[in-house]
């Protein structure tokens, strides 16, 4: 016997998209959350901790929103960087290849569109951060 109807006890979930949906400058909450979880794990892997100041030198709107959300997820403090401005107390930062040449070398920059960053980003989990994730770097 072949069944073609969907069982009534199955909840149909919307299809997951490969990229976040940005409409009129807005990013879908679920996509923002997943992207920020991945980026937060990369930051934790580089030694970011709660309370740390993390410099943000990201011009693209979507990437800037995700970067700030990731920083906040780990309890760190996002600090905007304007051009070559040095951000006091930031030892880690997030930027892109186009902005990196103008930035100080005092900060350890995570370059979002760098091939190695993208590879690590794409294989990291987008699951919510757990207490264990956050404690692992404490």
mmCIF file of C-alpha atoms in Angstrom:
data_model
loop_
_atom_site.group_PDB
_atom_site.id
_atom_site.type_symbol
_atom_site.label_atom_id
_atom_site.label_comp_id
_atom_site.label_asym_id
_atom_site.label_seq_id
_atom_site.Cartn_x
_atom_site.Cartn_y
_atom_site.Cartn_z
ATOM 1 C CA UNK A 1 0.000 0.000 0.000
ATOM 2 C CA UNK A 2 1.393 3.398 -0.986
ATOM 3 C CA UNK A 3 0.590 6.477 1.055
ATOM 4 C CA UNK A 4 0.777 9.872 -0.612
ATOM 5 C CA UNK A 5 -0.769 12.055 2.076
ATOM 6 C CA UNK A 6 1.323 13.573 4.849
ATOM 7 C CA UNK A 7 0.688 11.968 8.217
ATOM 8 C CA UNK A 8 -1.314 14.197 10.535
ATOM 9 C CA UNK A 9 1.228 13.864 13.354
ATOM 10 C CA UNK A 10 4.165 15.283 11.318
ATOM 11 C CA UNK A 11 5.045 18.940 11.626
ATOM 12 C CA UNK A 12 6.221 20.375 8.338
ATOM 13 C CA UNK A 13 9.132 22.778 8.792
ATOM 14 C CA UNK A 14 10.068 25.417 6.255
ATOM 15 C CA UNK A 15 12.992 24.518 4.044
ATOM 16 C CA UNK A 16 16.334 25.753 5.323
ATOM 17 C CA UNK A 17 18.060 28.141 2.974
ATOM 18 C CA UNK A 18 21.811 28.108 2.269
ATOM 19 C CA UNK A 19 22.132 31.827 2.903
ATOM 20 C CA UNK A 20 20.260 34.132 5.233
ATOM 21 C CA UNK A 21 17.214 35.775 3.787
ATOM 22 C CA UNK A 22 17.678 39.516 3.704
ATOM 23 C CA UNK A 23 14.612 41.415 2.520
ATOM 24 C CA UNK A 24 14.515 45.183 2.592
ATOM 25 C CA UNK A 25 17.609 45.186 4.806
ATOM 26 C CA UNK A 26 16.121 42.712 7.302
ATOM 27 C CA UNK A 27 17.647 39.340 8.104
ATOM 28 C CA UNK A 28 15.350 36.489 9.119
ATOM 29 C CA UNK A 29 15.754 35.873 12.863
ATOM 30 C CA UNK A 30 16.380 32.133 12.500
ATOM 31 C CA UNK A 31 19.068 32.722 9.875
ATOM 32 C CA UNK A 32 20.714 35.446 11.942
ATOM 33 C CA UNK A 33 20.778 33.126 14.937
ATOM 34 C CA UNK A 34 22.359 30.236 13.017
ATOM 35 C CA UNK A 35 24.977 32.437 11.327
ATOM 36 C CA UNK A 36 25.837 34.145 14.618
ATOM 37 C CA UNK A 37 26.217 30.766 16.374
ATOM 38 C CA UNK A 38 28.761 29.681 13.764
ATOM 39 C CA UNK A 39 30.721 32.922 14.008
ATOM 40 C CA UNK A 40 30.588 32.857 17.815
ATOM 41 C CA UNK A 41 32.223 29.410 17.744
ATOM 42 C CA UNK A 42 35.035 30.768 15.557
ATOM 43 C CA UNK A 43 35.558 33.624 18.011
ATOM 44 C CA UNK A 44 35.618 31.240 20.967
ATOM 45 C CA UNK A 45 38.159 29.140 19.092
ATOM 46 C CA UNK A 46 40.388 32.204 18.816
ATOM 47 C CA UNK A 47 40.218 32.817 22.545
ATOM 48 C CA UNK A 48 37.362 35.335 22.827
ATOM 49 C CA UNK A 49 35.850 35.485 26.300
ATOM 50 C CA UNK A 50 32.898 37.135 28.013
ATOM 51 C CA UNK A 51 33.643 40.778 28.710
ATOM 52 C CA UNK A 52 36.344 41.012 26.028
ATOM 53 C CA UNK A 53 36.236 44.000 23.699
ATOM 54 C CA UNK A 54 36.038 42.793 20.099
ATOM 55 C CA UNK A 55 36.635 45.295 17.318
ATOM 56 C CA UNK A 56 34.196 45.298 14.390
ATOM 57 C CA UNK A 57 35.409 46.704 11.075
ATOM 58 C CA UNK A 58 32.724 45.338 8.756
ATOM 59 C CA UNK A 59 30.995 47.538 6.195
ATOM 60 C CA UNK A 60 28.484 45.128 4.647
ATOM 61 C CA UNK A 61 25.179 45.389 6.534
ATOM 62 C CA UNK A 62 24.374 41.674 6.781
ATOM 63 C CA UNK A 63 27.870 40.716 7.905
ATOM 64 C CA UNK A 64 27.941 43.565 10.431
ATOM 65 C CA UNK A 65 24.646 42.419 11.962
ATOM 66 C CA UNK A 66 25.845 38.812 12.199
ATOM 67 C CA UNK A 67 29.225 39.871 13.642
ATOM 68 C CA UNK A 68 27.649 41.996 16.364
ATOM 69 C CA UNK A 69 25.176 39.237 17.256
ATOM 70 C CA UNK A 70 28.002 36.676 17.487
ATOM 71 C CA UNK A 71 30.029 38.922 19.778
ATOM 72 C CA UNK A 72 27.046 39.496 22.054
ATOM 73 C CA UNK A 73 26.236 35.758 22.166
ATOM 74 C CA UNK A 74 29.534 35.054 23.897
ATOM 75 C CA UNK A 75 29.083 37.956 26.302
ATOM 76 C CA UNK A 76 31.792 40.067 24.697
ATOM 77 C CA UNK A 77 31.525 43.773 23.879
ATOM 78 C CA UNK A 78 31.369 44.801 20.204
ATOM 79 C CA UNK A 79 33.337 47.974 19.471
ATOM 80 C CA UNK A 80 32.929 49.716 16.112
ATOM 81 C CA UNK A 81 36.112 50.732 14.317
ATOM 82 C CA UNK A 82 36.191 53.727 11.986
ATOM 83 C CA UNK A 83 38.889 53.475 9.282
ATOM 84 C CA UNK A 84 42.316 53.032 10.924
ATOM 85 C CA UNK A 85 41.151 53.911 14.425
ATOM 86 C CA UNK A 86 42.826 51.767 17.090
ATOM 87 C CA UNK A 87 40.353 50.403 19.583
ATOM 88 C CA UNK A 88 41.784 50.475 23.084
ATOM 89 C CA UNK A 89 41.564 47.126 24.838
ATOM 90 C CA UNK A 90 40.486 45.062 21.823
ATOM 91 C CA UNK A 91 42.810 42.151 21.137
ATOM 92 C CA UNK A 92 40.491 40.451 18.641
ATOM 93 C CA UNK A 93 38.494 41.858 15.749
ATOM 94 C CA UNK A 94 36.265 40.960 12.820
ATOM 95 C CA UNK A 95 36.739 42.455 9.361
ATOM 96 C CA UNK A 96 36.801 41.693 5.637
ATOM 97 C CA UNK A 97 39.660 41.510 3.120
ATOM 98 C CA UNK A 98 38.802 44.911 1.666
ATOM 99 C CA UNK A 99 39.053 46.634 5.064
ATOM 100 C CA UNK A 100 41.995 44.679 6.485
ATOM 101 C CA UNK A 101 44.872 46.699 4.867
ATOM 102 C CA UNK A 102 43.825 49.891 6.689
ATOM 103 C CA UNK A 103 43.614 48.281 10.125
ATOM 104 C CA UNK A 104 46.183 47.990 12.885
ATOM 105 C CA UNK A 105 48.219 44.824 13.348
ATOM 106 C CA UNK A 106 47.855 45.096 17.129
ATOM 107 C CA UNK A 107 44.459 43.387 16.861
ATOM 108 C CA UNK A 108 44.130 39.725 15.805
ATOM 109 C CA UNK A 109 41.691 40.111 12.893
ATOM 110 C CA UNK A 110 39.284 37.358 11.875
ATOM 111 C CA UNK A 111 38.781 38.067 8.162
ATOM 112 C CA UNK A 112 35.272 36.932 7.281
ATOM 113 C CA UNK A 113 35.789 36.455 3.548
ATOM 114 C CA UNK A 114 39.182 34.772 3.852
ATOM 115 C CA UNK A 115 39.153 31.243 2.418
ATOM 116 C CA UNK A 116 40.375 29.571 5.612
ATOM 117 C CA UNK A 117 37.796 31.448 7.705
ATOM 118 C CA UNK A 118 35.002 30.455 5.330
ATOM 119 C CA UNK A 119 36.070 26.813 5.433
ATOM 120 C CA UNK A 120 36.051 26.759 9.248
ATOM 121 C CA UNK A 121 32.791 28.703 9.323
ATOM 122 C CA UNK A 122 31.000 26.315 6.990
ATOM 123 C CA UNK A 123 31.908 23.213 9.007
ATOM 124 C CA UNK A 124 31.164 24.689 12.422
ATOM 125 C CA UNK A 125 27.870 23.970 14.127
ATOM 126 C CA UNK A 126 24.994 26.406 13.909
ATOM 127 C CA UNK A 127 23.359 24.917 17.008
ATOM 128 C CA UNK A 128 22.716 27.253 19.939
ATOM 129 C CA UNK A 129 25.743 27.850 22.161
ATOM 130 C CA UNK A 130 25.689 25.820 25.317
ATOM 131 C CA UNK A 131 27.072 26.662 28.734
ATOM 132 C CA UNK A 132 29.785 24.098 28.003
ATOM 133 C CA UNK A 133 30.739 25.958 24.801
ATOM 134 C CA UNK A 134 31.144 29.163 26.758
ATOM 135 C CA UNK A 135 33.010 27.530 29.652
ATOM 136 C CA UNK A 136 35.490 25.792 27.351
ATOM 137 C CA UNK A 137 37.440 29.036 26.963
ATOM 138 C CA UNK A 138 37.072 30.365 30.485
#
